[in-house]
Coordinates of C-alpha atoms and ligand atoms in Angstrom, one line a residue:
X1 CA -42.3 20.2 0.5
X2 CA -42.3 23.3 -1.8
X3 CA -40.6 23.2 -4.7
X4 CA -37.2 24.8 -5.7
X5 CA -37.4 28.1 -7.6
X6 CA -34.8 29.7 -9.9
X7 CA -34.3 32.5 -11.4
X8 CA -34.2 32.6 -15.4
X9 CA -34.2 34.3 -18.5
X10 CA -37.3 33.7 -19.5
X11 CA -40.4 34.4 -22.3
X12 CA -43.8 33.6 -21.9
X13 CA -45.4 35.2 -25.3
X14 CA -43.0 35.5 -27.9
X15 CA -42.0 38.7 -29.7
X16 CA -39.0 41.2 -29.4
X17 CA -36.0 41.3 -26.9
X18 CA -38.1 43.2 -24.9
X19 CA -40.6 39.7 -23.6
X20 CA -37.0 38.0 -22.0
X21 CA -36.8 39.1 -18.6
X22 CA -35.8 37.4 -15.2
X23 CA -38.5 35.0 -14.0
X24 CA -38.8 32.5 -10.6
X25 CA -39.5 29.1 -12.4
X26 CA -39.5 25.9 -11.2
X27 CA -35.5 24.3 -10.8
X28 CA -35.0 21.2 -12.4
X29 CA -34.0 18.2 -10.8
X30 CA -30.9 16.0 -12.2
X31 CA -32.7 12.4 -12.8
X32 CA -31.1 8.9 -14.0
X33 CA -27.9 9.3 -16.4
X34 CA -28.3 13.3 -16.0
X35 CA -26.1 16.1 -13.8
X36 CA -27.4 19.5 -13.3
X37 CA -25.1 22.7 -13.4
X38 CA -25.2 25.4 -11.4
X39 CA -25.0 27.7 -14.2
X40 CA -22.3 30.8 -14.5
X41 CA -21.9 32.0 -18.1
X42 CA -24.3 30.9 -20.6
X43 CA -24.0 31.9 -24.2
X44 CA -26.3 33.8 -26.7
X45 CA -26.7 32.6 -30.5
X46 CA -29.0 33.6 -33.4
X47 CA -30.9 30.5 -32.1
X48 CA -32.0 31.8 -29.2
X49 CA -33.5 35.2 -30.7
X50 CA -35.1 33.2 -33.3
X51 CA -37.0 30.9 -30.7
X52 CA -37.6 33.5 -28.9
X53 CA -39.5 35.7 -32.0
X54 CA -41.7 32.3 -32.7
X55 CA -39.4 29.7 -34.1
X56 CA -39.8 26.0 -33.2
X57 CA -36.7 24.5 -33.5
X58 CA -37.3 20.7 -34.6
X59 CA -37.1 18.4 -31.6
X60 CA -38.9 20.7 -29.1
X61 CA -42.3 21.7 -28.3
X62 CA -44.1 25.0 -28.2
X63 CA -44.0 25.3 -24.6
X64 CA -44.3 28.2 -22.6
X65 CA -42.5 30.2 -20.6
X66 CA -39.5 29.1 -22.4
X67 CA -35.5 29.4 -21.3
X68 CA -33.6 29.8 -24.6
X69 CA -29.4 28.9 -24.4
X70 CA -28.2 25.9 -25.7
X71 CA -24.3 26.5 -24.2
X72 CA -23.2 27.0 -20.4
X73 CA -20.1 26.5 -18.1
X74 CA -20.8 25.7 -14.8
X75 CA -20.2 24.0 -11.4
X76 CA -22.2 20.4 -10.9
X77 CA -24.6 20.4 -8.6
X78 CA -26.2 17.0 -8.7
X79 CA -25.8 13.5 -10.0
X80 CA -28.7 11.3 -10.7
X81 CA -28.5 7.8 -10.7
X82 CA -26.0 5.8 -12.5
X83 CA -24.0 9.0 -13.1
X84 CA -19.8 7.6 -13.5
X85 CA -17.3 10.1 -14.0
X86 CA -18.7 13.6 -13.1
X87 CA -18.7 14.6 -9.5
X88 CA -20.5 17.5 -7.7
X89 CA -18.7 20.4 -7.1
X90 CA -16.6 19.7 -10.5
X91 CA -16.1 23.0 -12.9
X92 CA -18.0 22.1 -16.3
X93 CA -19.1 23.3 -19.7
X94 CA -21.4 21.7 -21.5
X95 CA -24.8 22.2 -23.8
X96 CA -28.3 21.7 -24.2
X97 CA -31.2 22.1 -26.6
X98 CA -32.6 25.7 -24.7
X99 CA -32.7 25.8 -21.2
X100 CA -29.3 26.9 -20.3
X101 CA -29.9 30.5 -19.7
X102 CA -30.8 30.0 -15.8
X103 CA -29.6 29.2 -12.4
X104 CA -29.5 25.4 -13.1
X105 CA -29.4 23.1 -16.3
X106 CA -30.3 19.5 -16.1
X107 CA -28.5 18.0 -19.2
X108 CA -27.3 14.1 -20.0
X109 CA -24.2 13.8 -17.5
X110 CA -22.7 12.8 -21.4
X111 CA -22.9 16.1 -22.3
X112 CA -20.7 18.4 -20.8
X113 CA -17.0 18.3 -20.2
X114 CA -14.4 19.1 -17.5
X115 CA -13.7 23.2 -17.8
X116 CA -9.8 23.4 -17.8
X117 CA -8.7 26.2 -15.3
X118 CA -7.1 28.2 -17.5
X119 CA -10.4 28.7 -19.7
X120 CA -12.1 31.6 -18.8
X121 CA -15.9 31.0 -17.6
X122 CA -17.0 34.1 -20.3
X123 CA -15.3 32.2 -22.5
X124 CA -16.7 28.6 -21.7
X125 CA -19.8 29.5 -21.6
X126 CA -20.4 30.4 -25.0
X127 CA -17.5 28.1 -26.9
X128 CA -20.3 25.3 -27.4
X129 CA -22.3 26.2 -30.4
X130 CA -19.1 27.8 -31.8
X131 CA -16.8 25.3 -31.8
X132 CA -19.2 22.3 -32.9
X133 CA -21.1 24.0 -35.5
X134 CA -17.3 25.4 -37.4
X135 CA -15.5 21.4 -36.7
X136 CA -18.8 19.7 -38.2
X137 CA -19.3 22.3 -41.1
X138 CA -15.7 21.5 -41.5
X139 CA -15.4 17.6 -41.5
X140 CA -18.8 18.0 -43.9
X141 CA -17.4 19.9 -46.8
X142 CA -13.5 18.0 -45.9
X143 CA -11.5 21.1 -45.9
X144 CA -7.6 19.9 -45.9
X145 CA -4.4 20.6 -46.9
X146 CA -4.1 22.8 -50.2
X147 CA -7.9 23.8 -49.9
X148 CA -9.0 26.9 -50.5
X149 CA -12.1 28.0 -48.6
X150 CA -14.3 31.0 -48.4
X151 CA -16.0 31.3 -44.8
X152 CA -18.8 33.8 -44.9
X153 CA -19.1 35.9 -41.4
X154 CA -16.2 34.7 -40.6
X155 CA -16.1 37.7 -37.5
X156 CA -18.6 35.8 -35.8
X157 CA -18.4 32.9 -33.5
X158 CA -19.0 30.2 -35.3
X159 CA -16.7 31.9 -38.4
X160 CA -13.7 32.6 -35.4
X161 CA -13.9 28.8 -35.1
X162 CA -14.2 27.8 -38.4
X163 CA -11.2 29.9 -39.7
X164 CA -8.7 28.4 -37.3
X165 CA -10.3 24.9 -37.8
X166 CA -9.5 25.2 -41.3
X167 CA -5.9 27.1 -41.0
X168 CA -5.1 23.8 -38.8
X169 CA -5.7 21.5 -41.7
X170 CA -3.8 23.5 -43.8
X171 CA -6.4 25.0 -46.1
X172 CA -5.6 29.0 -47.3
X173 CA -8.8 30.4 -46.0
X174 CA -10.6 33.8 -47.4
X175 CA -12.8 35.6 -44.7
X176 CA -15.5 37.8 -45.1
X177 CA -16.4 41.0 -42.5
X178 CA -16.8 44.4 -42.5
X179 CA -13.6 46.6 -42.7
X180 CA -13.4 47.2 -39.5
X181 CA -13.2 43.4 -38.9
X182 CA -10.6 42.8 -41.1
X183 CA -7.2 43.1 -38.6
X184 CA -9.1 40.5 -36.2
X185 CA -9.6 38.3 -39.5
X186 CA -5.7 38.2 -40.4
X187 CA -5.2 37.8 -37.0
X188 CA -6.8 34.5 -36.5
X189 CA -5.5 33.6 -40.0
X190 CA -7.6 34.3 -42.8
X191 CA -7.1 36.9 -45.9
X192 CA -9.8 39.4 -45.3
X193 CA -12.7 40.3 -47.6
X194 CA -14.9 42.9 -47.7
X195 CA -19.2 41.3 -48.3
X196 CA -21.4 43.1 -50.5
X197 CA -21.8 43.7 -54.1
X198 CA -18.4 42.8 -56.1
X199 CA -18.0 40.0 -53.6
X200 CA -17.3 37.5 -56.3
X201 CA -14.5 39.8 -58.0
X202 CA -12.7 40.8 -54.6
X203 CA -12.3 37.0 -54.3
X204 CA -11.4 36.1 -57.4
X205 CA -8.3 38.4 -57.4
X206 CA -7.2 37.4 -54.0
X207 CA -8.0 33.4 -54.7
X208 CA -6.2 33.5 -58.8
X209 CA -6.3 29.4 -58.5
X210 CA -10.0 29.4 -57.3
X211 CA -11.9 28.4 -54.6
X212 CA -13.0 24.7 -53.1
X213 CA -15.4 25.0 -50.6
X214 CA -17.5 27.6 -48.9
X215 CA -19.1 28.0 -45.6
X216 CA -21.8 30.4 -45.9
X217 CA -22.6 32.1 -42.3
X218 CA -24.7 34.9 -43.8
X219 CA -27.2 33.4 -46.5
X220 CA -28.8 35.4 -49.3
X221 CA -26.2 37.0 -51.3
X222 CA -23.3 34.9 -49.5
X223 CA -24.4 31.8 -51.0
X224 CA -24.8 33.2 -54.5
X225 CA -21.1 34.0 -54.2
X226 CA -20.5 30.8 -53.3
X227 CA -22.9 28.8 -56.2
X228 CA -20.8 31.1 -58.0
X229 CA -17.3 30.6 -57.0
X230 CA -17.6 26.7 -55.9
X231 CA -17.6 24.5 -58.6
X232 CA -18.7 21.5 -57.2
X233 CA -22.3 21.9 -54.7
X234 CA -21.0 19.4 -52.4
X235 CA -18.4 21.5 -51.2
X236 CA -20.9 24.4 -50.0
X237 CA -22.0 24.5 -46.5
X238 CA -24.6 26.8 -45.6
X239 CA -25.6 27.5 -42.0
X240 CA -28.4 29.3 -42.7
X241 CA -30.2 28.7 -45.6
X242 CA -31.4 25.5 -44.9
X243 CA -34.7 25.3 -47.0
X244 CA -32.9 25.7 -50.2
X245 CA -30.0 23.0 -49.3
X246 CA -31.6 19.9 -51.2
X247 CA -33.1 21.5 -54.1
X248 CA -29.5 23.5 -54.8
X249 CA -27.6 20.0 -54.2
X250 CA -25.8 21.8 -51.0
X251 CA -24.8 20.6 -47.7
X252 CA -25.8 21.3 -44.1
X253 CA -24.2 20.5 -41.0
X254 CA -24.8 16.8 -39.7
X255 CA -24.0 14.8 -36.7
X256 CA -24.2 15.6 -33.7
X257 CA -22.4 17.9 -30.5
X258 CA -20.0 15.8 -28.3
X259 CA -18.3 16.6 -25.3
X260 CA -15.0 15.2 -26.6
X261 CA -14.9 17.9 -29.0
X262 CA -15.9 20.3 -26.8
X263 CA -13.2 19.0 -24.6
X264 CA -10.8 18.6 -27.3
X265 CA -11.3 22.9 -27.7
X266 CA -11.4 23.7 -24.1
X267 CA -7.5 22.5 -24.2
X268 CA -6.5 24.3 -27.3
X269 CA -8.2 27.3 -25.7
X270 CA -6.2 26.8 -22.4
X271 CA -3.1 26.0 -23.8
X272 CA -2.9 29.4 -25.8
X273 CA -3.7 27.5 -29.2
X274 CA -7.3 28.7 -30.2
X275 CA -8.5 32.2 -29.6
X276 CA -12.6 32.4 -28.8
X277 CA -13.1 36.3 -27.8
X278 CA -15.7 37.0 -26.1
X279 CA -17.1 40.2 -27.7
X280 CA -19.5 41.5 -24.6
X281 CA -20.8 39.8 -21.2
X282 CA -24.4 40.7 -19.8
X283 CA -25.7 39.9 -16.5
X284 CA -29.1 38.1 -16.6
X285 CA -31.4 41.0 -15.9
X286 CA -29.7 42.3 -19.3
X287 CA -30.9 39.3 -21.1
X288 CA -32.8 41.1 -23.3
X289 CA -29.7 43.6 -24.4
X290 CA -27.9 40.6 -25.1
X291 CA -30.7 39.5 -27.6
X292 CA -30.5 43.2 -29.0
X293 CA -26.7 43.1 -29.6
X294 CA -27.4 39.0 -31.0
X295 CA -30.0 41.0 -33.6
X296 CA -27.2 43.8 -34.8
X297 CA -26.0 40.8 -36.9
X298 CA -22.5 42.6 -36.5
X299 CA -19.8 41.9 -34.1
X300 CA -16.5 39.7 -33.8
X301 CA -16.6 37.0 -31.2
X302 CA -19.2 35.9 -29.2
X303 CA -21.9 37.3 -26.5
X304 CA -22.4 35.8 -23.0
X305 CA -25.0 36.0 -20.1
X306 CA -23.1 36.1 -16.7
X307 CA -25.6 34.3 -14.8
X308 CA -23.9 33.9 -11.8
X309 CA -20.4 35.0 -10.3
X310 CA -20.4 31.4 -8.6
Ligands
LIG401 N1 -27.0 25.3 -38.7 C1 -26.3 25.3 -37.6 O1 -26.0 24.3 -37.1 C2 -26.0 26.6 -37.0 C3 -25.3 26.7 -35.8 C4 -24.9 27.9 -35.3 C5 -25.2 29.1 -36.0 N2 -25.8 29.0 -37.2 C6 -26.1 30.2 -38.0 O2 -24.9 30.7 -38.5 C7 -25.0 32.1 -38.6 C8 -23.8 32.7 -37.9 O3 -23.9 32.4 -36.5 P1 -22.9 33.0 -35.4 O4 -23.3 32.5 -34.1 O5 -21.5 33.0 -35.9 O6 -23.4 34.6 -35.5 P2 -22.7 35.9 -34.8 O7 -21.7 35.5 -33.8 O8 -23.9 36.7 -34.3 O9 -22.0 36.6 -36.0 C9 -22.7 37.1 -37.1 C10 -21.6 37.6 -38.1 O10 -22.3 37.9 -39.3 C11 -21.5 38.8 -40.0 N3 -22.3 39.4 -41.1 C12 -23.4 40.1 -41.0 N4 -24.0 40.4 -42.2 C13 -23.1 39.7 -43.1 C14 -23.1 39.6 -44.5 N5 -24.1 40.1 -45.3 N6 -22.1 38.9 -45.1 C15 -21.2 38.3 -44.3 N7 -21.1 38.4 -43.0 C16 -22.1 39.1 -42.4 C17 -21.1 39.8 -38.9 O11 -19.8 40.4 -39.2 P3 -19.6 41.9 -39.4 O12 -19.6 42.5 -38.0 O13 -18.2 42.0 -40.0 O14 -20.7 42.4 -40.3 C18 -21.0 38.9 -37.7 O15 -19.6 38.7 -37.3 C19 -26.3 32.5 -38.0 O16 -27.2 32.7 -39.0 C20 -26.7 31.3 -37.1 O17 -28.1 31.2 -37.0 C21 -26.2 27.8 -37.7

């Protein structure tokens, strides 16, 4: 029997947006305790362009060609073995470690969740990485009521999510983004700041009683505002400058992705209480675009690969 193709979006040597482009690779099959998802939106993250340039994420292998996309919404397509709960034909989203940006995804049948019909499938797609990188940056540096917190990039998806995580639990939160970002900041509920140099003063007037934690999405000079600004190191999250965490005494997310929170988003989303723009779709020829616009390092909300209308 010959074997089932797909299409992808795919790299075999690594290098600039330019080596992604639309391959026929082998479709993989759903086997015990796994579904596999007819993919429709799948969403694009830092991650993905780094892999992609020659990073190797811990936990995977240098293998080549390679499907980057760790976040996709979906239709099931197959159940393996031993598979309770999750049907074919059922509407999911759901993530992975790579892989996702493709026809099918074969993922743990634990790790996606039912896609509520009022959530969009641009929008489901790419609410993964989002969603569970802002709650668990969140629940590490225990942002609550009365808590002040600066969130660097807070335009960005996983700073969209973390600003309204925070504004839930009653924290005052200080975004920063370009000017032009700043209406979308207040929007969602933060006090908007402009980056750059006099960072430290512009939040030191708008934040007179000081500030408890930070969540630095932006590294470098974001996280010397924060050393600066934070008085105690435990209470500084950094998404991106992970090599200096343990010698500056900083934290890091830890634990792990979950479908229930996933879940637990796709119902704010759908019932109107959680906003997750979606800042441009791409169809998967355009993969490599959508790496491009990843790259700009500027933009509010989050960029998704229409893989399939369905
Ligand atoms: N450790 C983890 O578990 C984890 C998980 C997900 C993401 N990340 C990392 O977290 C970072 C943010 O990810 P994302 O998905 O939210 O990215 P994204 O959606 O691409 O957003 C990037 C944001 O960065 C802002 N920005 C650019 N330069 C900045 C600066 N100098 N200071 C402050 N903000 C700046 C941009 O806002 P403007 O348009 O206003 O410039 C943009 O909104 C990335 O580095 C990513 O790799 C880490």
């Amino acid at each position: 029997m010959s074997e089932e193709m797909m299409r992808a979006a795919a790299f075999d040597v690594h290098g600039g947006p330019e080596v992604l482009r639309v391959m026929e690779l082998p479709a993989p099959q759903a086997g015990p305790g796994q579904v596999r998802v007819r993919v429709r939106t799948a969403g694009v993250q830092p991650f993905d362009a780094a892999v992609r340039a020659g990073w190797t994420p811990p936990n995977v292998t240098g293998e080549l060609p390679r499907i980057p996309g760790n976040e996709f919404a979906g239709v099931v397509d197959q159940v393996g073995e031993g598979v309770t709960g999750v049907a074919v034909g059922a509407d999911v989203l759901g993530f992975s470690l790579l892989n996702s940006c493709a026809e099918y995804v074969v993922v743990p049948a634990g790790d996606v969740t039912p896609k509520p019909a009022e959530l969009p499938w641009e929008v489901a797609g790419g609410l993964t990485a989002g969603v569970q990188t802002a709650e668990l940056a969140i629940d590490g540096l225990g942002v609550g009521d009365g808590d002040t917190l600066l969130v660097h990039a807070a335009a960005g998806s996983v700073g969209t999510a973390a600003v309204q995580i925070a504004r839930r639990r009653g924290a005052t939160v200080i975004g920063t983004a370009r000017e032009e970002n700043h209406p979308y900041l207040r929007d969602l509920g933060a006090v908007p700041v402009a980056y750059g140099d006099g960072l430290a003063d512009r939040v030191r007037a708008l934040a007179p009683g000081g500030v408890d934690a930070a969540l630095d999405g932006a590294g470098g000079h974001a996280l010397e505002v924060s050393l600066e600004l934070v008085k105690d190191r435990a209470r500084i999250l950094t998404l991106v400058e992970h090599g200096k965490a343990a010698e500056l005494g900083i934290k890091v997310t830890q634990g792990v992705r979950t479908a229930e929170r996933l879940g637990r988003y796709a119902a704010l989303y759908a019932s109107g209480a959680f906003a997750f723009p979606v800042r441009r779709t791409y169809r998967l020829e355009e993969a490599a675009e959508a790496h491009r616009e990843i790259e700009t390092r500027h933009g509010r909300g989050k960029v998704v690969i229409v893989v399939s209308a369905g």
